Amino acid sequence: MPHPVTELLLQRNSSAKLTFPAPDGALLDTLLQAAFRAPDHGLLRPWRYLVIEGDGLERLGELFVASALHESPDLTQAQQEKFRKMPARAPMVIVAIASIQEATKIPEIEQVMATSVGVGYLLLSLQAEGFGGMWRTGPLAYNTETRKGLGLADNETIVGFLYVGTLDGKAKAIPNHDINTFVKQWP
Ligand SMILES: Cc1cc2nc3c(=O)[nH]c(=O)nc-3n(C[C@H](O)[C@H](O)[C@H](O)COP(=O)(O)O)c2cc1C
């Protein structure tokens, strides 16, 4: 039998349908601490997180609409409504940001990777504590207006919008992978 931690990894699953509750208080702090344990070349801590809930999600919806309109001014009302409602897909959105430090020999990609590993840990720890999540990006993650509205500096990148809450409905099936497709002995 695999260790429970290994079993959790094997059962990791994204949840597109999320409802209340989301984690809060000391538990949320603990989950974020798990993200901060990502391997980190040079111990730069090249990340920061924004936690968005309640009215903040409505503000994020408005920002998404404004950002999408900036790219495509001809969006129909229905298309705008789709962007407005995106943050309402979960009771909490955590924006994971890589804050790239330039005065270092550690390459930018490694700083983004370290932040990304943290997002993976956050997803896992959410599931371990009975919650669910889904990592999303899409064009809005790279949109200048979204970046501006969320207060990103020039050296920062949105690594993901982590939608967080409690699984609504049944978990989806976990795929089986053929080890030989992805792994070879070398030489
Ligand atoms: C960087 C990154 C960005 C992603 N962006 C999206 C997205 O915008 N929309 C989406 O449906 N899935 C996105 N995904 C994929 C989902 O988070 C999820 O991994 C996928 O649905 C497969 O489900 P699973 O994680 O349970 O295997 C993204 C994943 C990563 C790593």
Coordinates of C-alpha atoms and ligand atoms in Angstrom, one line a residue:
M1 CA 0.0 0.0 0.0
P2 CA 1.4 3.4 -0.9
H3 CA 2.0 5.9 1.9
P4 CA -1.1 8.2 2.4
V5 CA 0.8 11.2 1.0
T6 CA 1.7 9.1 -2.1
E7 CA -2.0 8.0 -2.3
L8 CA -3.0 11.7 -2.2
L9 CA -0.7 12.5 -5.1
L10 CA -2.1 9.6 -7.1
Q11 CA -5.7 10.8 -6.4
R12 CA -5.0 14.5 -7.1
N13 CA -7.9 15.9 -9.1
S14 CA -9.0 19.3 -10.3
S15 CA -12.5 20.4 -9.6
A16 CA -14.2 22.7 -12.1
K17 CA -17.4 22.9 -10.0
L18 CA -16.7 24.4 -6.7
T19 CA -19.0 25.8 -4.0
F20 CA -18.8 27.1 -0.4
P21 CA -17.0 26.7 1.9
A22 CA -13.5 27.8 1.0
P23 CA -10.8 27.4 3.6
D24 CA -10.2 30.4 5.9
G25 CA -8.3 31.6 9.0
A26 CA -5.4 29.5 10.3
L27 CA -6.1 26.6 7.9
L28 CA -5.8 28.9 4.9
D29 CA -2.5 30.2 6.3
T30 CA -1.3 26.6 6.7
L31 CA -2.2 25.8 3.1
L32 CA -0.3 28.8 1.9
Q33 CA 2.7 27.8 4.1
A34 CA 2.7 24.5 2.2
A35 CA 3.0 26.5 -1.1
F36 CA 5.9 28.4 0.4
R37 CA 7.7 25.0 0.8
A38 CA 8.3 24.8 -3.0
P39 CA 11.9 24.1 -3.9
D40 CA 13.4 27.5 -4.5
H41 CA 16.8 28.0 -6.2
G42 CA 18.7 30.7 -4.3
L43 CA 15.9 30.9 -1.7
L44 CA 14.5 34.0 -3.5
R45 CA 10.9 33.4 -2.5
P46 CA 10.0 34.7 -6.0
W47 CA 6.2 34.6 -5.4
R48 CA 3.3 36.4 -3.9
Y49 CA -0.4 35.5 -3.7
L50 CA -3.7 37.5 -3.7
V51 CA -6.6 36.0 -2.0
I52 CA -10.0 37.2 -3.4
E53 CA -13.4 36.5 -1.9
G54 CA -16.9 38.1 -1.6
D55 CA -17.1 41.5 -3.1
G56 CA -13.6 41.1 -4.4
L57 CA -14.8 38.4 -6.8
E58 CA -17.3 40.9 -8.2
R59 CA -14.6 43.4 -8.6
L60 CA -12.5 40.7 -10.3
G61 CA -15.4 40.0 -12.7
E62 CA -15.6 43.7 -13.6
L63 CA -11.8 43.8 -14.2
F64 CA -12.1 40.7 -16.4
V65 CA -14.8 42.4 -18.5
A66 CA -12.8 45.7 -18.8
S67 CA -9.6 43.7 -19.7
A68 CA -11.4 41.6 -22.3
L69 CA -13.0 44.7 -23.8
H70 CA -9.6 46.4 -24.0
E71 CA -8.4 43.4 -26.2
S72 CA -11.7 43.1 -28.2
P73 CA -13.9 46.2 -28.0
D74 CA -16.7 44.5 -30.0
L75 CA -17.6 41.9 -27.4
T76 CA -21.4 41.3 -27.2
Q77 CA -23.2 41.8 -23.9
A78 CA -23.4 38.0 -23.6
Q79 CA -19.7 37.6 -24.1
Q80 CA -19.1 40.3 -21.5
E81 CA -21.4 38.6 -19.1
K82 CA -19.3 35.4 -19.5
F83 CA -16.2 37.2 -18.4
R84 CA -18.1 38.9 -15.5
K85 CA -19.3 35.6 -14.2
M86 CA -15.9 33.8 -14.4
P87 CA -14.8 34.5 -10.8
A88 CA -18.2 33.3 -9.5
R89 CA -17.2 29.8 -10.4
A90 CA -15.8 29.4 -6.9
P91 CA -16.1 31.1 -3.5
M92 CA -12.4 32.0 -3.6
V93 CA -9.8 32.9 -6.2
I94 CA -6.1 32.9 -5.3
V95 CA -3.9 34.7 -7.8
A96 CA -0.4 33.2 -7.8
I97 CA 2.2 35.7 -9.0
A98 CA 5.8 35.1 -9.8
S99 CA 7.8 38.2 -8.7
I100 CA 11.0 37.8 -10.8
Q101 CA 14.1 39.1 -9.1
E102 CA 16.5 40.4 -11.7
A103 CA 19.6 41.0 -9.6
T104 CA 20.4 37.3 -9.4
K105 CA 22.0 34.6 -11.5
I106 CA 18.9 32.4 -11.0
P107 CA 17.1 32.4 -14.4
E108 CA 13.6 33.8 -14.7
I109 CA 12.2 30.4 -15.8
E110 CA 13.4 28.8 -12.5
Q111 CA 11.6 31.5 -10.5
V112 CA 8.4 30.9 -12.4
M113 CA 8.9 27.1 -11.9
A114 CA 9.4 27.5 -8.2
T115 CA 6.2 29.6 -8.0
S116 CA 4.3 27.0 -10.0
V117 CA 5.5 24.1 -7.8
G118 CA 4.0 26.1 -4.9
V119 CA 0.7 26.3 -6.7
G120 CA 0.8 22.5 -7.1
Y121 CA 1.5 22.1 -3.4
L122 CA -1.4 24.4 -2.6
L123 CA -3.7 22.3 -4.8
L124 CA -2.6 19.1 -3.0
S125 CA -2.9 20.5 0.4
L126 CA -6.4 21.9 -0.4
Q127 CA -7.5 18.4 -1.4
A128 CA -5.8 16.8 1.7
E129 CA -8.0 19.1 3.9
G130 CA -11.2 18.2 2.1
F131 CA -11.4 21.1 -0.3
G132 CA -11.0 21.4 -4.1
G133 CA -9.4 23.6 -6.6
M134 CA -8.6 24.3 -10.2
W135 CA -5.7 26.1 -11.7
R136 CA -6.7 28.3 -14.6
T137 CA -5.0 30.9 -16.7
G138 CA -6.4 31.8 -20.2
P139 CA -5.6 35.0 -22.1
L140 CA -6.7 37.2 -19.1
A141 CA -3.7 36.0 -17.1
Y142 CA -1.4 37.7 -19.7
N143 CA -3.7 40.7 -20.4
T144 CA -2.1 44.1 -19.6
E145 CA -5.3 45.5 -18.1
T146 CA -5.8 42.5 -15.8
R147 CA -2.1 42.8 -14.7
K148 CA -2.6 46.6 -14.0
G149 CA -5.9 46.1 -12.1
L150 CA -4.3 43.5 -9.9
G151 CA -1.3 45.7 -9.2
L152 CA 1.4 43.7 -10.9
A153 CA 4.8 45.3 -11.4
D154 CA 6.8 44.9 -14.7
N155 CA 8.8 42.1 -13.2
E156 CA 5.8 40.1 -12.3
T157 CA 3.8 37.3 -14.0
I158 CA 0.5 35.7 -13.2
V159 CA 1.2 32.0 -12.9
G160 CA -2.4 31.1 -12.3
F161 CA -5.8 31.9 -11.0
L162 CA -6.4 29.1 -8.5
Y163 CA -10.2 28.6 -8.1
V164 CA -10.8 27.3 -4.6
G165 CA -13.7 25.9 -2.7
T166 CA -15.5 22.6 -2.0
L167 CA -16.2 20.1 -4.7
D168 CA -19.7 20.4 -5.9
G169 CA -20.9 17.0 -7.2
K170 CA -18.9 13.9 -8.0
A171 CA -15.1 13.9 -8.5
K172 CA -14.1 13.2 -12.1
A173 CA -12.4 9.9 -12.9
I174 CA -8.6 9.8 -12.5
P175 CA -6.8 8.7 -15.7
N176 CA -4.4 5.8 -15.8
H177 CA -1.1 6.5 -17.4
D178 CA 1.2 3.9 -19.1
I179 CA 4.5 4.4 -17.4
N180 CA 6.4 3.3 -20.6
T181 CA 4.9 6.2 -22.6
F182 CA 6.5 8.8 -20.4
V183 CA 9.5 7.1 -18.8
K184 CA 12.6 5.4 -20.3
Q185 CA 15.8 4.2 -18.8
W186 CA 18.9 6.0 -20.1
P187 CA 21.3 5.1 -21.6
Ligands
LIG1 C1 -0.6 26.7 -15.9 C2 -1.9 26.0 -16.1 C3 -3.0 26.7 -16.6 C4 -4.2 26.1 -16.8 N1 -5.3 26.9 -17.3 C5 -6.4 26.3 -17.5 C6 -7.6 27.0 -18.0 O1 -7.5 28.2 -18.2 N2 -8.7 26.4 -18.2 C7 -8.8 25.0 -18.0 O2 -9.9 24.5 -18.2 N3 -7.8 24.3 -17.5 C8 -6.6 24.9 -17.2 N4 -5.6 24.2 -16.7 C9 -5.8 22.7 -16.5 C10 -6.6 22.3 -15.3 O3 -6.1 23.0 -14.1 C11 -6.5 20.8 -15.0 O4 -5.1 20.5 -14.7 C12 -7.0 20.0 -16.1 O5 -8.4 20.2 -16.3 C13 -6.8 18.5 -15.9 O6 -7.4 18.1 -14.7 P1 -6.5 17.3 -13.6 O7 -5.6 18.4 -13.0 O8 -7.5 16.8 -12.6 O9 -5.8 16.2 -14.3 C14 -4.4 24.8 -16.5 C15 -3.3 24.1 -15.9 C16 -2.1 24.7 -15.7 C17 -0.9 23.9 -15.1

